[in-house]
Short mmCIF file of C-alpha atoms in Angstrom, two decimals:
data_model
loop_
_atom_site.label_atom_id
_atom_site.label_comp_id
_atom_site.label_asym_id
_atom_site.label_seq_id
_atom_site.Cartn_x
_atom_site.Cartn_y
_atom_site.Cartn_z
CA MET A 1 53.37 22.57 -82.52
CA GLU A 2 51.65 20.35 -85.06
CA LEU A 3 47.91 19.70 -85.05
CA GLU A 4 45.57 17.22 -86.70
CA LEU A 5 43.82 18.50 -89.81
CA LEU A 6 40.30 17.34 -89.00
CA HIS A 7 38.60 19.23 -91.85
CA GLY A 8 38.70 22.49 -93.75
CA TRP A 9 37.38 25.68 -92.17
CA ASP A 10 35.60 27.05 -95.23
CA VAL A 11 32.21 25.55 -94.37
CA THR A 12 28.62 26.72 -94.09
CA PRO A 13 26.72 26.54 -90.81
CA GLN A 14 24.81 23.52 -92.14
CA GLU A 15 28.08 21.77 -93.00
CA ALA A 16 29.45 22.68 -89.57
CA VAL A 17 26.52 20.95 -87.86
CA ALA A 18 27.16 17.82 -89.93
CA LEU A 19 30.85 17.92 -88.98
CA GLN A 20 29.97 18.20 -85.29
CA ASN A 21 27.76 15.13 -85.53
CA SER A 22 30.57 13.24 -87.25
CA LEU A 23 33.38 14.40 -84.95
CA ARG A 24 31.37 13.53 -81.84
CA GLU A 25 31.97 9.84 -82.60
CA ARG A 26 35.71 10.40 -82.21
CA LEU A 27 35.54 11.76 -78.67
CA VAL A 28 37.16 9.76 -75.87
CA LEU A 29 35.45 10.61 -72.58
CA ARG A 30 38.10 9.25 -70.26
CA PRO A 31 41.61 10.50 -69.48
CA PRO A 32 44.64 8.59 -70.74
CA ALA A 33 45.81 5.86 -68.37
CA GLY A 34 48.34 7.30 -65.94
CA LEU A 35 47.74 10.88 -67.07
CA THR A 36 50.51 13.11 -65.70
CA VAL A 37 50.10 16.85 -66.02
CA SER A 38 53.11 19.10 -65.57
CA ARG A 39 52.01 21.94 -67.86
CA VAL A 40 48.43 23.11 -68.22
CA ALA A 41 47.22 25.71 -70.71
CA GLY A 42 44.32 28.11 -70.83
CA ALA A 43 42.86 28.93 -74.25
CA ASP A 44 40.85 32.07 -74.93
CA ILE A 45 39.65 34.37 -77.73
CA SER A 46 39.01 38.10 -77.71
CA THR A 47 36.87 39.86 -80.33
CA GLU A 48 35.15 43.21 -80.60
CA ARG A 49 32.14 44.49 -82.47
CA GLY A 50 32.97 45.98 -85.82
CA ASN A 51 36.36 44.25 -86.04
CA ASP A 52 36.70 41.14 -88.21
CA THR A 53 39.88 40.00 -86.44
CA GLY A 54 40.01 37.42 -83.66
CA PHE A 55 42.77 37.56 -81.06
CA GLY A 56 43.49 34.16 -79.58
CA GLY A 57 46.13 32.60 -77.43
CA PHE A 58 47.39 30.02 -74.99
CA ALA A 59 48.76 30.77 -71.54
CA VAL A 60 50.74 27.78 -70.25
CA LEU A 61 51.24 27.36 -66.51
CA ASP A 62 53.19 25.00 -64.30
CA ALA A 63 50.55 22.59 -63.02
CA VAL A 64 51.84 22.68 -59.43
CA SER A 65 52.82 26.29 -58.77
CA LEU A 66 50.51 27.81 -61.44
CA ALA A 67 53.41 30.02 -62.45
CA PRO A 68 53.46 31.03 -66.13
CA VAL A 69 55.92 29.09 -68.27
CA ALA A 70 54.95 30.04 -71.84
CA GLN A 71 52.40 31.97 -73.87
CA GLU A 72 51.64 32.53 -77.53
CA GLY A 73 48.99 34.51 -79.36
CA SER A 74 47.84 35.35 -82.86
CA ALA A 75 45.52 37.70 -84.70
CA VAL A 76 43.54 36.02 -87.47
CA PRO A 77 40.64 37.23 -89.65
CA LEU A 78 37.31 35.74 -88.57
CA ARG A 79 35.77 33.80 -91.47
CA PHE A 80 32.82 32.07 -89.84
CA PRO A 81 29.73 33.93 -88.60
CA TYR A 82 28.74 34.14 -84.95
CA VAL A 83 26.32 31.24 -84.53
CA PRO A 84 25.53 29.91 -81.03
CA GLY A 85 26.50 26.26 -80.84
CA LEU A 86 29.02 26.62 -83.67
CA LEU A 87 31.55 28.95 -82.06
CA SER A 88 34.40 26.47 -82.44
CA PHE A 89 34.33 27.02 -86.21
CA ARG A 90 34.80 30.73 -85.61
CA GLU A 91 37.38 30.50 -82.83
CA LEU A 92 39.56 27.44 -83.46
CA PRO A 93 41.30 28.81 -86.58
CA VAL A 94 42.52 31.68 -84.38
CA LEU A 95 43.73 29.33 -81.66
CA ALA A 96 45.33 27.04 -84.24
CA ALA A 97 47.57 29.90 -85.39
CA ALA A 98 48.73 30.46 -81.80
CA TRP A 99 49.16 26.71 -81.22
CA ARG A 100 51.64 26.45 -84.10
CA LYS A 101 53.87 28.96 -82.29
CA LEU A 102 54.14 26.90 -79.10
CA GLU A 103 57.45 25.10 -78.73
CA ARG A 104 56.03 22.41 -76.46
CA ALA A 105 52.50 21.06 -76.10
CA PRO A 106 50.79 21.33 -72.71
CA ASP A 107 49.52 18.16 -71.05
CA LEU A 108 46.03 19.60 -70.53
CA ILE A 109 44.03 22.48 -72.02
CA VAL A 110 41.22 24.36 -70.29
CA PHE A 111 38.96 26.15 -72.77
CA ASP A 112 36.79 29.13 -71.88
CA GLY A 113 33.69 27.43 -73.23
CA GLN A 114 31.72 24.22 -73.30
CA GLY A 115 32.78 20.60 -73.62
CA ILE A 116 29.99 18.04 -74.05
CA ALA A 117 27.49 20.40 -72.37
CA HIS A 118 26.43 21.34 -75.88
CA PRO A 119 23.37 20.61 -78.05
CA ARG A 120 25.32 18.11 -80.19
CA ARG A 121 27.82 17.16 -77.46
CA LEU A 122 30.69 18.84 -79.31
CA GLY A 123 31.52 22.19 -77.81
CA LEU A 124 34.71 24.19 -78.17
CA ALA A 125 36.68 22.04 -75.70
CA CYS A 126 35.71 18.83 -77.51
CA HIS A 127 36.52 20.19 -80.96
CA GLY A 128 39.73 21.78 -79.71
CA GLY A 129 40.81 18.65 -77.87
CA LEU A 130 40.45 16.66 -81.08
CA LEU A 131 42.29 19.29 -83.11
CA PHE A 132 45.24 19.65 -80.75
CA GLY A 133 45.32 16.04 -79.57
CA VAL A 134 45.52 16.97 -75.88
CA PRO A 135 43.19 16.16 -72.95
CA SER A 136 40.77 19.05 -72.66
CA ILE A 137 38.18 20.57 -70.33
CA GLY A 138 35.42 23.08 -70.95
CA CYS A 139 34.92 25.63 -68.17
CA ALA A 140 32.23 28.17 -69.03
CA LYS A 141 30.76 31.13 -67.21
CA SER A 142 27.20 30.35 -68.32
CA LEU A 143 25.08 27.38 -69.32
CA LEU A 144 24.47 26.59 -72.97
CA VAL A 145 22.18 23.59 -72.42
CA GLY A 146 20.65 21.81 -69.47
CA THR A 147 19.79 22.68 -65.91
CA HIS A 148 21.18 21.90 -62.50
CA GLY A 149 19.84 21.74 -58.99
CA PRO A 150 20.88 23.84 -56.01
CA LEU A 151 24.43 23.65 -54.73
CA GLY A 152 25.95 24.71 -51.44
CA GLU A 153 27.63 28.04 -50.87
CA GLU A 154 30.96 26.48 -49.90
CA ARG A 155 33.88 26.20 -52.28
CA GLY A 156 33.84 22.75 -53.87
CA SER A 157 30.05 22.41 -53.86
CA VAL A 158 28.75 20.81 -57.07
CA SER A 159 25.50 19.98 -58.83
CA GLU A 160 25.02 17.85 -61.95
CA ILE A 161 24.05 19.55 -65.21
CA ARG A 162 21.43 17.44 -66.98
CA HIS A 163 20.25 17.75 -70.55
CA ARG A 164 17.81 15.40 -72.26
CA GLY A 165 18.11 12.98 -69.37
CA GLU A 166 21.92 12.85 -69.53
CA VAL A 167 24.56 14.24 -67.17
CA VAL A 168 26.67 16.50 -69.39
CA GLY A 169 28.58 18.53 -66.84
CA MET A 170 28.78 19.95 -63.37
CA ALA A 171 28.08 23.32 -61.81
CA VAL A 172 31.09 23.93 -59.57
CA ARG A 173 31.47 26.50 -56.82
CA THR A 174 35.10 27.59 -56.95
CA ARG A 175 34.74 30.34 -54.34
CA ARG A 176 32.36 30.65 -51.42
CA GLY A 177 29.26 32.70 -52.19
CA VAL A 178 30.26 33.34 -55.82
CA SER A 179 28.36 32.11 -58.89
CA PRO A 180 29.50 28.67 -60.07
CA VAL A 181 31.36 27.83 -63.25
CA TYR A 182 30.07 25.14 -65.60
CA VAL A 183 32.48 22.29 -66.20
CA SER A 184 32.24 19.56 -68.82
CA PRO A 185 34.69 17.10 -70.39
CA GLY A 186 36.19 17.92 -73.76
CA HIS A 187 38.30 15.11 -75.26
CA ARG A 188 40.33 12.43 -73.46
CA MET A 189 38.70 13.52 -70.22
CA ASP A 190 35.92 12.50 -67.83
CA LEU A 191 33.72 14.63 -65.60
CA PRO A 192 35.21 13.76 -62.17
CA THR A 193 38.75 14.47 -63.36
CA ALA A 194 37.63 17.69 -65.04
CA VAL A 195 36.02 18.95 -61.81
CA GLN A 196 39.13 18.07 -59.80
CA TRP A 197 41.34 20.03 -62.16
CA ILE A 198 39.12 23.10 -62.25
CA LEU A 199 39.10 23.27 -58.45
CA ARG A 200 42.86 22.78 -58.38
CA LEU A 201 43.36 25.57 -60.90
CA SER A 202 41.04 27.98 -59.07
CA PRO A 203 42.67 28.58 -55.68
CA ARG A 204 41.53 32.20 -55.29
CA TYR A 205 39.10 33.33 -57.97
CA ARG A 206 35.90 32.16 -59.64
CA GLU A 207 37.64 31.31 -62.92
CA PRO A 208 40.64 28.99 -63.14
CA GLU A 209 44.01 30.67 -63.30
CA THR A 210 44.52 29.25 -66.79
CA THR A 211 41.50 31.16 -68.09
CA ARG A 212 42.45 34.33 -66.24
CA ARG A 213 45.95 34.32 -67.73
CA ALA A 214 44.76 33.51 -71.25
CA HIS A 215 42.07 36.21 -71.02
CA ARG A 216 44.68 38.75 -69.97
CA LEU A 217 46.93 37.71 -72.88
CA VAL A 218 44.34 37.97 -75.66
CA ASN A 219 42.91 41.25 -74.41
CA ALA A 220 46.43 42.69 -74.37
CA LEU A 221 46.88 41.54 -77.98
CA ARG A 222 43.63 43.19 -78.99
CA ARG A 223 44.58 46.47 -77.29
CA GLN A 224 48.03 46.32 -78.86
CA SER A 225 46.50 45.96 -82.31
CA HIS A 226 44.99 49.42 -82.04
CA GLU A 227 48.46 50.86 -81.50
CA LEU A 228 50.07 49.18 -84.53
CA PRO A 229 50.00 50.16 -88.21
CA ALA A 230 47.38 48.06 -89.98
CA MET A 231 49.93 46.42 -92.32
CA GLY A 232 52.09 45.15 -89.47
CA ARG A 233 49.63 43.74 -87.02
CA GLU A 234 49.90 40.01 -87.70
CA SER A 235 53.69 40.01 -87.55
CA GLN A 236 53.69 41.85 -84.27
CA VAL A 237 51.35 39.69 -82.17
#
């Protein structure tokens, strides 16, 4: 699959911040009119301390049955340092390599990370949505910015995440009595639609099935890399 070349990846952290501020103006925080989703993808990255390779991939599911329909992964050297708030510059080059292997684009991507619930309102799901040109949602396991009030113990209970006086996401209980996930729009998405999709994609577990499948894929790639000769790793994953 093709992707939009937003910028180069050989940037400093200071240049990355400037790019986030610029790219934020390109976000569309509403879904396309008449959005129809038949295939939904989860995007995830796996790394390990002491290894300069990132293992990333997409697990594509049927949007109704949640059955897997496609998956692709890649192993790519990590060029950008680990800097909170700038993780998309570290992770998206890995995901871009996997994206190019997909034969068909999904209609929606769920990223294991933040959307606009981010200091500069341009988290991984926003940046990735712009790069891949697909409606996107951030669904994170922890807060990066903001706070939320109490929410009920029942599945489907929600509470707004507020940061600097602005609603940037929603804490969403996807399973009774289990810690919430933190949902925010990425690109071509709004908050109510994002929450609806995360609940729809999480029929049994805390995390959406898209994230669970993608997480399983990239961890398998990382484990596989330890079993392969160093010279042949990229061609094998």
